Backbone as JSON, one array per atom type, in Angstrom:
{
  "sequence": "MKNFDYAAPTSLAEATKLLAGANGTARILAGGTDLIVQLREHLKNADLVVDIKKIPELMELKFSSE",
  "N": [[-42.46, 43.32, 3.31], [-43.53, 41.29, 0.53], [-46.34, 38.93, -0.07], [-46.51, 35.57, -0.83], [-46.81, 32.54, -2.41], [-45.59, 28.88, -1.24], [-44.12, 26.42, -2.65], [-43.28, 23.09, -2.21], [-41.76, 20.56, -3.31], [-41.11, 17.07, -4.3], [-39.96, 16.25, -6.2], [-37.93, 16.27, -9.1], [-39.81, 15.88, -11.16], [-42.2, 17.53, -10.52], [-41.25, 19.94, -9.41], [-40.37, 21.03, -11.8], [-43.3, 21.5, -13.17], [-44.34, 22.76, -10.96], [-42.74, 25.11, -11.34], [-43.43, 25.94, -14.21], [-45.51, 26.77, -14.9], [-46.01, 28.24, -13.01], [-45.43, 30.91, -14.33], [-42.74, 32.39, -14.57], [-42.8, 34.15, -12.14], [-42.19, 32.88, -10.85], [-39.47, 31.96, -8.16], [-36.53, 30.08, -6.92], [-35.62, 28.67, -4.01], [-33.23, 27.11, -3.34], [-31.03, 27.66, -0.27], [-31.64, 29.68, 1.47], [-31.05, 32.04, 2.54], [-30.15, 34.32, 1.16], [-32.09, 34.73, -1.02], [-34.73, 35.08, 0.44], [-33.82, 37.6, 1.92], [-33.14, 39.49, 0.28], [-35.79, 39.38, -0.89], [-37.6, 40.35, 1.09], [-36.44, 42.73, 1.31], [-37.32, 44.17, -1.17], [-35.93, 44.12, -3.49], [-35.95, 42.06, -4.91], [-38.8, 39.79, -6.26], [-41.67, 37.25, -6.33], [-44.63, 35.19, -7.05], [-44.01, 32.83, -6.54], [-42.34, 30.49, -4.47], [-40.15, 28.35, -4.39], [-39.07, 25.25, -2.7], [-36.56, 23.7, -3.33], [-34.84, 21.54, -1.5], [-35.98, 19.1, -0.77], [-35.39, 17.5, -2.68], [-33.86, 14.81, -3.96], [-32.33, 14.42, -5.95], [-30.66, 16.7, -6.0], [-29.64, 17.55, -3.49], [-27.56, 15.76, -3.66], [-23.61, 15.2, -4.74], [-21.72, 14.44, -6.29], [-18.45, 14.05, -7.16], [-15.94, 13.45, -10.16], [-13.29, 12.15, -11.72], [-13.35, 12.26, -14.89]],
  "CA": [[-42.08, 41.88, 2.32], [-44.74, 41.07, -0.02], [-47.24, 37.94, 0.28], [-46.19, 34.72, -1.98], [-47.33, 30.84, -2.25], [-44.48, 28.79, -1.31], [-43.71, 24.83, -2.58], [-41.64, 22.07, -1.58], [-42.03, 19.49, -3.95], [-40.09, 15.72, -4.04], [-38.83, 15.13, -7.01], [-37.54, 16.93, -9.94], [-40.96, 16.43, -12.33], [-43.17, 18.18, -9.49], [-40.69, 21.11, -9.66], [-40.31, 21.81, -13.14], [-43.68, 21.96, -13.32], [-44.56, 24.16, -10.62], [-42.32, 26.26, -12.13], [-43.54, 26.14, -15.48], [-46.61, 26.9, -14.63], [-45.83, 30.03, -12.5], [-44.55, 32.13, -15.86], [-41.2, 33.77, -14.4], [-43.43, 34.72, -11.64], [-41.09, 32.0, -9.19], [-38.31, 31.9, -7.3], [-35.69, 28.68, -6.27], [-35.43, 28.25, -3.29], [-31.68, 26.69, -2.76], [-30.43, 27.34, 1.11], [-32.79, 30.25, 1.37], [-30.57, 33.33, 3.01], [-30.08, 35.63, -0.16], [-33.21, 35.06, -1.36], [-35.41, 35.84, 1.3], [-32.98, 38.76, 2.36], [-33.62, 39.94, -1.07], [-37.36, 39.5, -0.82], [-36.97, 41.3, 2.52], [-36.27, 43.9, 0.7], [-37.57, 44.61, -2.41], [-35.32, 43.73, -4.01], [-36.81, 40.6, -6.11], [-40.7, 39.63, -6.42], [-41.87, 35.72, -6.35], [-45.64, 35.04, -6.69], [-43.81, 31.35, -5.69], [-41.11, 29.97, -3.75], [-40.29, 26.6, -4.44], [-37.56, 25.71, -2.52], [-35.63, 22.24, -3.74], [-34.39, 20.89, -0.43], [-36.47, 17.8, -0.76], [-35.29, 16.68, -3.82], [-33.06, 13.72, -3.56], [-31.01, 13.96, -6.61], [-30.48, 18.17, -6.18], [-29.02, 17.03, -1.97], [-26.18, 14.43, -3.97], [-22.9, 16.21, -4.65], [-20.62, 13.68, -7.01], [-17.01, 14.58, -9.04], [-15.29, 12.82, -11.36], [-12.19, 13.14, -12.6], [-13.28, 11.03, -15.59]],
  "C": [[-43.77, 41.32, 1.53], [-45.67, 39.37, 0.28], [-46.52, 37.15, -1.07], [-46.87, 33.41, -1.29], [-45.44, 30.54, -1.89], [-45.05, 26.96, -1.55], [-42.8, 23.76, -2.18], [-41.75, 21.15, -2.35], [-40.0, 18.34, -4.14], [-39.7, 15.15, -4.56], [-38.9, 16.37, -8.73], [-38.59, 17.95, -11.62], [-42.47, 16.83, -12.35], [-42.69, 20.23, -9.73], [-40.72, 21.88, -10.85], [-42.05, 22.39, -13.31], [-44.51, 22.88, -12.5], [-44.07, 25.86, -11.47], [-42.67, 26.76, -14.08], [-44.84, 26.53, -15.15], [-46.78, 28.39, -13.74], [-45.2, 31.13, -13.22], [-43.9, 33.15, -15.57], [-41.93, 34.26, -12.98], [-42.24, 34.31, -10.09], [-39.73, 32.2, -8.36], [-37.08, 30.03, -6.65], [-35.49, 28.61, -4.98], [-34.6, 27.6, -2.64], [-31.32, 26.58, -1.24], [-31.26, 28.69, 1.84], [-32.26, 31.87, 2.22], [-30.73, 34.41, 1.85], [-31.56, 35.55, -0.79], [-34.37, 35.52, -0.34], [-34.79, 37.18, 1.91], [-34.03, 39.79, 1.31], [-35.4, 40.28, -1.44], [-38.01, 40.31, 0.31], [-37.75, 42.54, 2.03], [-36.44, 45.11, -0.28], [-36.88, 44.25, -3.34], [-35.32, 42.55, -5.32], [-38.05, 40.22, -5.65], [-40.33, 38.62, -6.39], [-43.64, 35.96, -5.97], [-45.05, 33.53, -6.06], [-42.82, 31.73, -5.33], [-41.21, 28.44, -3.81], [-38.97, 26.07, -3.97], [-37.33, 23.56, -2.58], [-35.02, 21.61, -3.28], [-35.1, 19.48, -0.43], [-36.78, 17.07, -2.29], [-34.1, 16.39, -4.04], [-31.87, 13.85, -4.76], [-30.06, 15.51, -7.07], [-29.59, 18.27, -4.52], [-27.66, 16.64, -2.77], [-24.83, 15.8, -4.62], [-21.69, 14.75, -5.5], [-19.6, 14.38, -7.97], [-16.35, 13.32, -9.03], [-14.57, 12.85, -11.84], [-12.11, 12.32, -13.86], [-13.66, 11.65, -16.8]]
}
């Protein structure tokens, strides 16, 4: 597996800034299993992996019938 940088932002603004600054070389880590396997097997490349599990807004699921 190719070396990559890792970031775990705690806000949407921070995540957006990281992703924009990576110029398309970043991958989002939301659960981890699939991405890590794909990186290990050279099916995907990443210079930066952005772990979004510490962003509170993205860890909430709501349903509304309206």
